[in-house]
Coordinates of C-alpha atoms in Angstrom, one line a residue:
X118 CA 98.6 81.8 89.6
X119 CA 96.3 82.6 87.1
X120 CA 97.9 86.2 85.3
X121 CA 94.7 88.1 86.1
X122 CA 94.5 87.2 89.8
X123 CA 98.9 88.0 89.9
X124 CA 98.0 91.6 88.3
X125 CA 95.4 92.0 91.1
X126 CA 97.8 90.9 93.8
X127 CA 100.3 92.8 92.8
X128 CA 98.2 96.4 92.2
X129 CA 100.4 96.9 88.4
X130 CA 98.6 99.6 87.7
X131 CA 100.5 102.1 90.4
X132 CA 103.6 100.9 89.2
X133 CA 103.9 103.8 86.7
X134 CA 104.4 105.7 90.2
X135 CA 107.1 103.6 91.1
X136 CA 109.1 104.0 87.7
X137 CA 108.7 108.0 88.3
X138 CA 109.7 107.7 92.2
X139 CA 113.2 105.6 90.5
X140 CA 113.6 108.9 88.1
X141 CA 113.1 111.2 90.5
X142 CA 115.3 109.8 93.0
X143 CA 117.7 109.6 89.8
X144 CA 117.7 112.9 88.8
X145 CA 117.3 114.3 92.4
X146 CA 120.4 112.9 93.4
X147 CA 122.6 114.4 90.1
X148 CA 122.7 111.1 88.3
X149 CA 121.2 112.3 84.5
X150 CA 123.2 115.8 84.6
X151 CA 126.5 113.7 85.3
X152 CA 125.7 111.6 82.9
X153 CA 126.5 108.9 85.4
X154 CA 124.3 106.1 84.6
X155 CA 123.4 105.0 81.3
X156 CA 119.9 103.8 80.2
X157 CA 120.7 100.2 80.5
X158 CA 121.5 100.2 84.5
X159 CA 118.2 102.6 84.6
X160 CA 116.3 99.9 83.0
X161 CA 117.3 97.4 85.5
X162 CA 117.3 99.9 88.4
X163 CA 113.4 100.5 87.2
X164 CA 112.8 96.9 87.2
X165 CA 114.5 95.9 90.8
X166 CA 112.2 98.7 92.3
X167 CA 109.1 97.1 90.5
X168 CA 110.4 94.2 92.1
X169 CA 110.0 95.7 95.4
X170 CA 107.1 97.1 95.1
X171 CA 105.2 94.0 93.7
X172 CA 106.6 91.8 96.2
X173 CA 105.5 94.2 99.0
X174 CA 101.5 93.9 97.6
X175 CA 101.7 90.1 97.5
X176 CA 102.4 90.1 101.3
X177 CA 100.0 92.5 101.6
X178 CA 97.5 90.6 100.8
X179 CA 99.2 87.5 102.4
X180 CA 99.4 89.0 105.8
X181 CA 96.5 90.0 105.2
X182 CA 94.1 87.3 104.3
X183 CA 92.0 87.0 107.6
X184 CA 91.2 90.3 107.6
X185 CA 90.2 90.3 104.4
X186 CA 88.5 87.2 104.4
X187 CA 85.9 89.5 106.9
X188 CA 85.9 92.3 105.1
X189 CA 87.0 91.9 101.3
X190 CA 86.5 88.9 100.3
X191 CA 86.5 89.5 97.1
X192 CA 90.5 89.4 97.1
X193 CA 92.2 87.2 95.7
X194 CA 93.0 84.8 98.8
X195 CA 89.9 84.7 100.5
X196 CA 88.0 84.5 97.5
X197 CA 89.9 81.0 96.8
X198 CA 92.1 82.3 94.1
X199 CA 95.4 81.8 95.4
X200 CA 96.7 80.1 98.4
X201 CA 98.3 81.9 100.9
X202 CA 101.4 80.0 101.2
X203 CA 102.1 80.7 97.4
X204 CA 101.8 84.3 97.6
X205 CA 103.7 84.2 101.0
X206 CA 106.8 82.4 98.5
X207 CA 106.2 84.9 95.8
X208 CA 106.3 87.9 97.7
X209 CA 109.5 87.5 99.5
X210 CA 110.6 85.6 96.0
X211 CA 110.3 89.3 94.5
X212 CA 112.1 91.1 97.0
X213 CA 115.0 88.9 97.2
X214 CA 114.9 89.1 93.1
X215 CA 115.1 92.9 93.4
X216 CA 117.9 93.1 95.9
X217 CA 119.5 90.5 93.6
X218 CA 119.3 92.7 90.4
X219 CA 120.2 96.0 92.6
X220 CA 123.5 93.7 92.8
X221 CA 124.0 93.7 89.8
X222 CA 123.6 97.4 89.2
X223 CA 125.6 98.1 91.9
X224 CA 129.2 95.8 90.6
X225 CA 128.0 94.9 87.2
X226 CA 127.5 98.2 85.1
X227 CA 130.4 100.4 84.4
X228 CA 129.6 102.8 87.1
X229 CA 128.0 100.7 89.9
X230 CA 128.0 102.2 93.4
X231 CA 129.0 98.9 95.3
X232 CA 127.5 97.9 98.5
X233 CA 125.3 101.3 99.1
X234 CA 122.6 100.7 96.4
X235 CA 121.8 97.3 97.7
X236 CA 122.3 98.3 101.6
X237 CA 119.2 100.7 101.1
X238 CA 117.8 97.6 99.1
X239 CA 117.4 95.6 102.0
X240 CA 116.4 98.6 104.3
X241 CA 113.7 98.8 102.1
X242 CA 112.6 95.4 101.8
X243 CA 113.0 95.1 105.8
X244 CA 110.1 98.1 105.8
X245 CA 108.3 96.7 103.1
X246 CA 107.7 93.8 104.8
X247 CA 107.4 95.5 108.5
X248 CA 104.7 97.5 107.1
X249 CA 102.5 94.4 105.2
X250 CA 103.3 92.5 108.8
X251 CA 101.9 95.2 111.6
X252 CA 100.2 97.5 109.4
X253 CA 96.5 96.6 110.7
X254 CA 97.4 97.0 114.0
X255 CA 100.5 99.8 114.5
X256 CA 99.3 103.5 114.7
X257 CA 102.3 104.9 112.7
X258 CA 101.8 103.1 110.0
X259 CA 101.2 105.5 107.4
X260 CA 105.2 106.8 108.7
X261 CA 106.2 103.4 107.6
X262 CA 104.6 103.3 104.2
X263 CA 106.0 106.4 104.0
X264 CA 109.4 105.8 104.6
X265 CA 108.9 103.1 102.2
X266 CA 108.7 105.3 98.9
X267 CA 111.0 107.9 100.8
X268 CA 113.2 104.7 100.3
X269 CA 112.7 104.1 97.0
X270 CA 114.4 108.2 96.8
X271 CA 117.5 106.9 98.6
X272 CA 117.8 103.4 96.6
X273 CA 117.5 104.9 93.5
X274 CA 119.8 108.1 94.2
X275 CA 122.5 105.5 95.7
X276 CA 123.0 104.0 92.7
X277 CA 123.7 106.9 91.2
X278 CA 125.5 108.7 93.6
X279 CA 128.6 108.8 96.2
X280 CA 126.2 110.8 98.6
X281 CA 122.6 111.7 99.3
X282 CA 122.3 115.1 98.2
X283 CA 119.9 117.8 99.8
X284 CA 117.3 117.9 97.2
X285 CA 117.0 114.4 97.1
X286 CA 116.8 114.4 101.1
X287 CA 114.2 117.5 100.6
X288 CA 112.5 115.2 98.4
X289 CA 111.9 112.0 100.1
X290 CA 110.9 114.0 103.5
X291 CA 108.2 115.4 101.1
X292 CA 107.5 112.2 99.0
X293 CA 107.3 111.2 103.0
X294 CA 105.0 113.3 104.2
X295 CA 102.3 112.8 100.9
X296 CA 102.4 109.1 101.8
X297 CA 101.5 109.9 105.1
X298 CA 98.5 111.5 104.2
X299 CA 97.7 109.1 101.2
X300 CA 98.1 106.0 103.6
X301 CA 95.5 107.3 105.9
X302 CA 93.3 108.1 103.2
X303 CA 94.2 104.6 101.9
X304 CA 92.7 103.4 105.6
X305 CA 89.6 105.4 105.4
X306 CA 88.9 103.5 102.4
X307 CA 89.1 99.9 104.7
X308 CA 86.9 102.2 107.6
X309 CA 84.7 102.5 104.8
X310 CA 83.5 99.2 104.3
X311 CA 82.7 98.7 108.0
X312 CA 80.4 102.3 107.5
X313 CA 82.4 104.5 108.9
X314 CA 85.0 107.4 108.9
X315 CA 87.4 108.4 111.3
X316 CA 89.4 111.8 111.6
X317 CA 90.3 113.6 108.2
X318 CA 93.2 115.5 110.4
X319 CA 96.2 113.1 109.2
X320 CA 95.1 114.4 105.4
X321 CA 96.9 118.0 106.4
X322 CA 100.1 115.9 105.9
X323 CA 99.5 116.3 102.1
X324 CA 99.8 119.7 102.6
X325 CA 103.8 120.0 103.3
X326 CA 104.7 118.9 99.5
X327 CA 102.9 122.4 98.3
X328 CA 104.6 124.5 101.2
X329 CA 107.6 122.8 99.7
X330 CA 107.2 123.6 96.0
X331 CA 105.8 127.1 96.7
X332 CA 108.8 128.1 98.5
X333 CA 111.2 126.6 95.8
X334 CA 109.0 127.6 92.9
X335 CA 110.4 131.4 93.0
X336 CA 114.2 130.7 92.5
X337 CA 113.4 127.6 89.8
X338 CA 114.9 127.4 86.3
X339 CA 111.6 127.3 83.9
X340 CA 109.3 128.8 86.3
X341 CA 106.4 129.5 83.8
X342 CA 105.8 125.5 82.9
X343 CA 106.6 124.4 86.4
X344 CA 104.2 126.6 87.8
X345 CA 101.5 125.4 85.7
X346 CA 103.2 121.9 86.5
X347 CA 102.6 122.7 90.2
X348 CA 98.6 124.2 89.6
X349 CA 98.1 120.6 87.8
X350 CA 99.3 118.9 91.2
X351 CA 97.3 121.1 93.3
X352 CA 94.6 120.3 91.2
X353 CA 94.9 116.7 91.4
X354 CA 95.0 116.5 95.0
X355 CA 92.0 118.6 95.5
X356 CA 89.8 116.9 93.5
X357 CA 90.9 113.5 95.3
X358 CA 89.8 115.0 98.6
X359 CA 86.4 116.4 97.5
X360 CA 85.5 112.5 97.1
X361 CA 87.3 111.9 99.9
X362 CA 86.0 114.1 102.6
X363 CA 82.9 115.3 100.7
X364 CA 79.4 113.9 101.7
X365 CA 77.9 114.7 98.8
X366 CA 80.4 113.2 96.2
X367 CA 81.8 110.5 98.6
X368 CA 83.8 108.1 96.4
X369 CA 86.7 107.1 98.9
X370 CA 88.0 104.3 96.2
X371 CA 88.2 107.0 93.4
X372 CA 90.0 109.2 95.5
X373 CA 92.6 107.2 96.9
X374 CA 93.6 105.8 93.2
X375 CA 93.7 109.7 92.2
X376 CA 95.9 110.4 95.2
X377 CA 98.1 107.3 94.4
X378 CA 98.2 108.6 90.7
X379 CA 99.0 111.8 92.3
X380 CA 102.5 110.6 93.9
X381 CA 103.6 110.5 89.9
X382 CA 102.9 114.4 90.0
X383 CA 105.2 115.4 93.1
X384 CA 107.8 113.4 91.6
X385 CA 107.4 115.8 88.6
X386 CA 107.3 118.7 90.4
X387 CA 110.6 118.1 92.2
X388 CA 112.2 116.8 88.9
X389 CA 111.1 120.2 87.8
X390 CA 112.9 122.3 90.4
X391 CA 115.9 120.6 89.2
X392 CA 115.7 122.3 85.6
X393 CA 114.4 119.1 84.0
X394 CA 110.9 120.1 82.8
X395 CA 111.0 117.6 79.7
X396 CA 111.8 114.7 82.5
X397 CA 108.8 116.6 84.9
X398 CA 106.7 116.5 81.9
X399 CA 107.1 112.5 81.4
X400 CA 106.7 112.0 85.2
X401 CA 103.2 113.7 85.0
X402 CA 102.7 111.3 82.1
X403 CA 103.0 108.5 85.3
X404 CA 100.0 110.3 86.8
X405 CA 97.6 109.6 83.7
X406 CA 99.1 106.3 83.4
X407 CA 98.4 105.1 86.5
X408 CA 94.6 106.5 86.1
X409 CA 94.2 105.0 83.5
X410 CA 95.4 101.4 84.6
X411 CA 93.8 101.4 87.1
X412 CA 90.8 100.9 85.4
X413 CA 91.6 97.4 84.7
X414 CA 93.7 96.6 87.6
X415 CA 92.3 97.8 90.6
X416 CA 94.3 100.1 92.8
X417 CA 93.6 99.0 96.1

C-alpha cells in the first residue's frame, strides 16, 4: 500500500488517544505508583494497543467497502486504492501482531502478568472485529465500540496488575459511556452524507463522565489544577456539540474529531483523580495532538 493511503486506513492521527487510554488504564490500575512496570514493557504495551487499534480501522474500512463505495467513495477501497483482500490480511495481520507482543509483555519482561494481559487481548480483538463486522446494521453498536476502548482500560491495567481495581473499573464504565455517545455522533456524521440527522438523545451518554468527575473532584489530591483540568474537558466537549447539534454552525466532521480528541482529556481527568496531575497534564497533551494530526490524516 502506498504509506499515504495506510495512514488514511488506519486513522493515525487518533492514535495519540489510544497511547493515553494505555496510561490511564496503567496508572488507574496502580501500575506507576508500584513502580511495577518499567518504561520498556510500557513502550511495547503502547505499541501492541496501537496494534489493535490500527488493525481494527483496516477492517473497518474492509467490511466496509460496499457501503462505502455508495456513500464515500473517496476511501481508500472504493476509490481503487487498495484492494480489499489486502487490507482484509493486514487488519487481522495487526491484531494477531498485537496479541503477539502483549505475549511478550505478559512472560518476557521481568514483571509480566502471564496469561491475563493477553486473555483481554483477544477479548478485545474478538470486539474489535465484531464491531467492524455488524456495526452498519446492529443497534448497540456504539455499546460495542465502547466496550472496545473500555477494553483497552482492562488490557492495559492487566498487565500491570494481579486485579482490576475499582477506579480502573470506574474508569472504563465512564471511558464506556463517552464512546457511547461519541460513536453515535460518529454515525450522525455517515446520516450526514445521505442529508439527514437522526435523534441527538444517545449524545446525553457524554454526560456520565462529568457526573463522574464532579462527584470525585471534591475529595481529589490537587484539586485546584484538576478542576481547571476538568473546566478544559467540559469545554472541549461543548464546543464539539455546538457543531454537532447546532444549525447554524453545523460541522458534524469537525465535531466528531474534537470529541475523538476529547477521549485523550477524560483519560486525563481520571489520571488526575489518582494524584498524578503531571501524567493528566501529558494526557491532555493527547487531546491537542490528536487535533492537530488530524489535520493531515483524516479522522474519520
Amino acid at each position: 500500500l502506498n504509506w499515504r493511503v495506510a495512514l488514511r486506513l488506519g486513522r493515525v492521527s487518533n492514535l495519540p488517544t489510544v497511547w493515553t487510554n494505555a496510561l490511564a488504564g496503567v496508572v488507574l490500575a496502580g501500575g506507576l505508583a508500584g513502580g511495577s512496570m518499567e518504561p520498556g514493557p510500557i513502550a511495547l504495551l503502547l505499541l501492541a494497543l496501537s496494534l489493535f487499534y490500527t488493525g481494527g480501522m483496516y477492517l473497518n474500512d474492509a467490511f466496509d467497502r460496499r457501503w462505502d463505495a455508495q456513500h464515500r467513495a473517496e476511501r481508500p477501497i472504493p476509490a481503487g486504492q487498495a484492494r480489499a483482500s489486502t487490507v482484509f490480511i493486514e487488519g487481522f495481520g495487526m491484531l494477531a501482531a498485537g496479541v503477539g507482543v502483549l505475549a511478550v509483555v505478559s512472560w518476557g519482561a521481568p514483571a509480566g502478568r502471564g496469561w491475563p494481559p493477553v486473555l483481554a487481548g483477544l477479548g478485545l480483538a474478538a470486539a474489535i472485529v465484531y464491531y467492524d463486522w455488524r456495526h452498519k446494521t446492529h443497534r448497540l453498536s456504539p455499546v460495542v465500540m465502547g466496550l472496545c476502548r473500555a477494553l483497552v482500560y482492562v488490557t492495559a491495567g492487566l498487565a500491570v496488575a494481579a486485579t482490576l481495581s475499582g477506579p480502573l473499573l470506574w474508569g472504563a464504565a465512564m471511558l464506556l459511556a463517552y464512546l457511547v455517545g461519541l460513536t453515535y455522533a460518529a454515525k450522525q456524521e455517515a446520516l450526514g452524507h445521505l442529508g439527514r440527522i437522526k435523534n441527538l438523545w444517545p449524545l446525553a451518554f457524554l454526560a456520565a463522565p462529568f457526573v463522574y468527575l464532579a462527584y470525585r473532584l471534591p475529595a481529589a489530591p490537587a484539586t485546584p489544577l484538576l478542576a481547571l483540568l476538568y473546566l478544559a474537558f467540559l469545554l472541549w466537549v461543548a464546543y464539539a456539540l455546538v457543531h454537532l447539534a447546532g444549525r447554524k454552525r453545523r460541522n458534524i466532521p469537525l465535531a466528531v474529531g474534537a470529541l475523538i480528541a476529547g477521549i485523550s482529556l477524560l483519560d486525563a481527568a481520571l489520571i488526575g483523580l489518582q494524584g498524578q496531575m503531571a501524567l493528566a497534564w501529558l494526557a491532555a497533551g493527547g487531546a491537542v495532538l490528536t487535533r492537530l494530526l488530524q489535520r493531515f490524516v483524516p479522522g474519520t
